[in-house]
Each structure stands twice: as C-alpha cells, then as structure tokens.
Amino acid sequence: MTQMCTPDYGVYYVNAQSDLDTIAAECTTVNGSIVLGNNYTGSFSLPNVQNITHRIQADYRPYFPAPTSMDLSDLEFLGDSLSLSYLSTLANLSAPKLKTVGSDIWLGYVQTVNLRSLEEADQIYMCGNITR
C-alpha cells in the first residue's frame, strides 16, 4: 500500500534512527525533504520509502552530523538533490534501487558507494578515497 506523508513545513528533521523508523513505518512517499540534524550520529537506515519529492541533506550548522553509514534500500526517486558533503564519518552509502535524482549528488569522504541503478542526475560530485 502506498502511503504519502507530508511533513510540517515540508521537512522531516531527523536526529536519531528512531525518527527514521517512524517515517519508514508510516510512509512509502515523503512529500518533502529529509534533513539530518547536526547531532545525528550512527547508522542511517530508511527502508520502505520509495520516493522523496524534494531532497536529502545534512544540516551543517553549527557543526556537522556524524552518520557512519546511509542505507536507502528501497528509494527509487529523489526529486531534488542528495547533499552529503563534509560528512567525514560517512563510510558507506547504499541506494541500490535509486534511478532518478532530480538535481545534483554531492558526496564527500564516502568510501563505498552503491548507486548501481542510477540512470539520471544533473551532476555527481564525489571526493575522497572511494573504493567502489
């Protein structure tokens, strides 16, 4: 069953995995953005969500979030950008079903990236010691 969720003011601010668990339990489509709060640490896992109409980004003020991995196992469509620059703790990014990104992908420091189904993005910016 498809369930669209629209966050207040168009943004889900996530500060812990428990915030993502709530979104994953209730939504297959997020009508808005997901922003990692600057106190986010540990793994980031968002199963079941197939579509996000806007972006996924990190909040960089006043300091950077510290996710260690990001697993977007069911995501197929992202309407805007995937902006994860300057996250020195992010070792792995996996979005194996992601086909379309409506704008840019910004990745810094990520060591392992799985975007095997990606067909469309405006631009991809990557820096760091990427192994695959």
Short mmCIF file of C-alpha atoms in Angstrom, two decimals:
data_model
loop_
_atom_site.label_atom_id
_atom_site.label_comp_id
_atom_site.label_asym_id
_atom_site.label_seq_id
_atom_site.Cartn_x
_atom_site.Cartn_y
_atom_site.Cartn_z
CA MET A 1 0.00 0.00 0.00
CA THR A 2 1.33 3.42 -0.97
CA GLN A 3 1.26 5.97 1.82
CA MET A 4 2.25 9.60 1.17
CA CYS A 5 3.43 11.62 4.16
CA THR A 6 3.82 15.40 4.12
CA PRO A 7 6.00 16.74 6.94
CA ASP A 8 5.30 20.04 8.69
CA TYR A 9 6.84 22.88 6.69
CA GLY A 10 7.91 20.32 4.07
CA VAL A 11 10.86 18.92 6.04
CA TYR A 12 11.46 15.96 8.32
CA TYR A 13 14.39 16.84 10.61
CA VAL A 14 15.89 13.58 11.82
CA ASN A 15 18.11 13.50 14.87
CA ALA A 16 18.23 9.75 15.53
CA GLN A 17 17.46 6.41 13.90
CA SER A 18 14.16 6.34 15.82
CA ASP A 19 12.97 9.33 13.75
CA LEU A 20 13.72 7.37 10.57
CA ASP A 21 11.98 4.28 11.94
CA THR A 22 8.78 6.31 12.35
CA ILE A 23 8.98 7.61 8.78
CA ALA A 24 9.70 4.13 7.40
CA ALA A 25 6.75 2.62 9.28
CA GLU A 26 4.29 5.23 8.01
CA CYS A 27 5.46 6.31 4.55
CA THR A 28 6.37 4.97 1.15
CA THR A 29 6.49 8.50 -0.29
CA VAL A 30 7.78 11.58 1.52
CA ASN A 31 6.26 14.74 0.06
CA GLY A 32 9.13 16.98 1.11
CA SER A 33 12.73 16.75 2.31
CA ILE A 34 14.69 14.81 4.91
CA VAL A 35 17.40 16.73 6.76
CA LEU A 36 19.92 15.12 9.09
CA GLY A 37 20.11 17.18 12.26
CA ASN A 38 23.57 18.30 13.27
CA ASN A 39 23.52 15.98 16.30
CA TYR A 40 22.77 12.84 14.22
CA THR A 41 25.26 10.01 14.86
CA GLY A 42 25.48 6.35 13.90
CA SER A 43 23.85 4.47 11.07
CA PHE A 44 21.05 5.95 8.96
CA SER A 45 18.60 3.38 7.61
CA LEU A 46 15.39 4.29 5.78
CA PRO A 47 13.71 1.18 4.34
CA ASN A 48 10.26 1.15 2.69
CA VAL A 49 10.47 4.74 1.41
CA GLN A 50 10.47 4.62 -2.39
CA ASN A 51 10.02 8.30 -3.27
CA ILE A 52 11.14 11.58 -1.76
CA THR A 53 9.80 14.58 -3.67
CA HIS A 54 12.50 17.02 -2.62
CA ARG A 55 15.95 16.38 -1.12
CA ILE A 56 18.07 14.59 1.43
CA GLN A 57 20.69 16.79 3.03
CA ALA A 58 22.76 17.31 6.14
CA ASP A 59 22.33 20.33 8.41
CA TYR A 60 25.77 21.90 8.72
CA ARG A 61 25.06 24.48 11.40
CA PRO A 62 26.75 24.88 13.84
CA TYR A 63 28.59 21.58 13.31
CA PHE A 64 28.28 18.52 11.09
CA PRO A 65 26.15 15.44 11.72
CA ALA A 66 28.11 12.21 12.09
CA PRO A 67 26.34 9.36 10.30
CA THR A 68 28.56 6.31 9.80
CA SER A 69 26.51 4.70 7.03
CA MET A 70 23.43 5.52 4.99
CA ASP A 71 21.12 2.79 3.71
CA LEU A 72 18.29 3.86 1.40
CA SER A 73 17.41 0.32 0.40
CA ASP A 74 14.08 0.99 -1.33
CA LEU A 75 14.50 4.55 -2.59
CA GLU A 76 13.88 4.84 -6.35
CA PHE A 77 13.19 8.55 -6.88
CA LEU A 78 14.62 11.71 -5.30
CA GLY A 79 13.07 14.89 -6.69
CA ASP A 80 15.95 17.24 -5.87
CA SER A 81 19.49 16.77 -4.54
CA LEU A 82 21.36 14.31 -2.36
CA SER A 83 23.68 16.63 -0.46
CA LEU A 84 26.08 14.85 1.89
CA SER A 85 29.30 16.83 1.57
CA TYR A 86 31.65 17.32 4.52
CA LEU A 87 30.49 14.23 6.41
CA SER A 88 33.87 12.75 7.31
CA THR A 89 32.27 9.94 9.33
CA LEU A 90 30.12 8.61 6.46
CA ALA A 91 31.90 5.46 5.28
CA ASN A 92 29.13 3.80 3.23
CA LEU A 93 26.22 4.99 1.11
CA SER A 94 23.85 2.43 -0.35
CA ALA A 95 20.86 3.27 -2.54
CA PRO A 96 20.78 0.25 -4.86
CA LYS A 97 17.34 0.96 -6.37
CA LEU A 98 17.75 4.72 -6.84
CA LYS A 99 17.13 5.52 -10.51
CA THR A 100 16.43 9.25 -10.63
CA VAL A 101 17.84 12.26 -8.79
CA GLY A 102 16.21 15.49 -9.93
CA SER A 103 19.29 17.63 -9.27
CA ASP A 104 22.85 17.00 -8.02
CA ILE A 105 24.52 14.36 -5.89
CA TRP A 106 27.18 15.74 -3.52
CA LEU A 107 29.32 13.20 -1.64
CA GLY A 108 32.48 13.84 0.30
CA TYR A 109 34.65 11.34 2.17
CA VAL A 110 32.40 8.34 1.45
CA GLN A 111 34.50 5.20 0.97
CA THR A 112 31.91 2.83 -0.54
CA VAL A 113 29.03 3.95 -2.76
CA ASN A 114 26.28 1.75 -4.19
CA LEU A 115 24.19 3.61 -6.77
CA ARG A 116 24.01 0.65 -9.16
CA SER A 117 20.59 1.53 -10.65
CA LEU A 118 21.19 5.25 -11.10
CA GLU A 119 20.08 6.41 -14.55
CA GLU A 120 19.61 10.14 -14.13
CA ALA A 121 21.14 13.01 -12.14
CA ASP A 122 22.15 16.50 -13.23
CA GLN A 123 25.68 16.18 -11.84
CA ILE A 124 27.59 13.98 -9.42
CA TYR A 125 30.32 15.43 -7.21
CA MET A 126 32.45 12.97 -5.24
CA CYS A 127 35.68 13.41 -3.36
CA GLY A 128 37.64 11.21 -1.03
CA ASN A 129 39.06 7.71 -1.05
CA ILE A 130 36.22 5.85 -2.81
CA THR A 131 36.85 2.14 -3.29
CA ARG A 132 33.78 1.28 -5.39
#
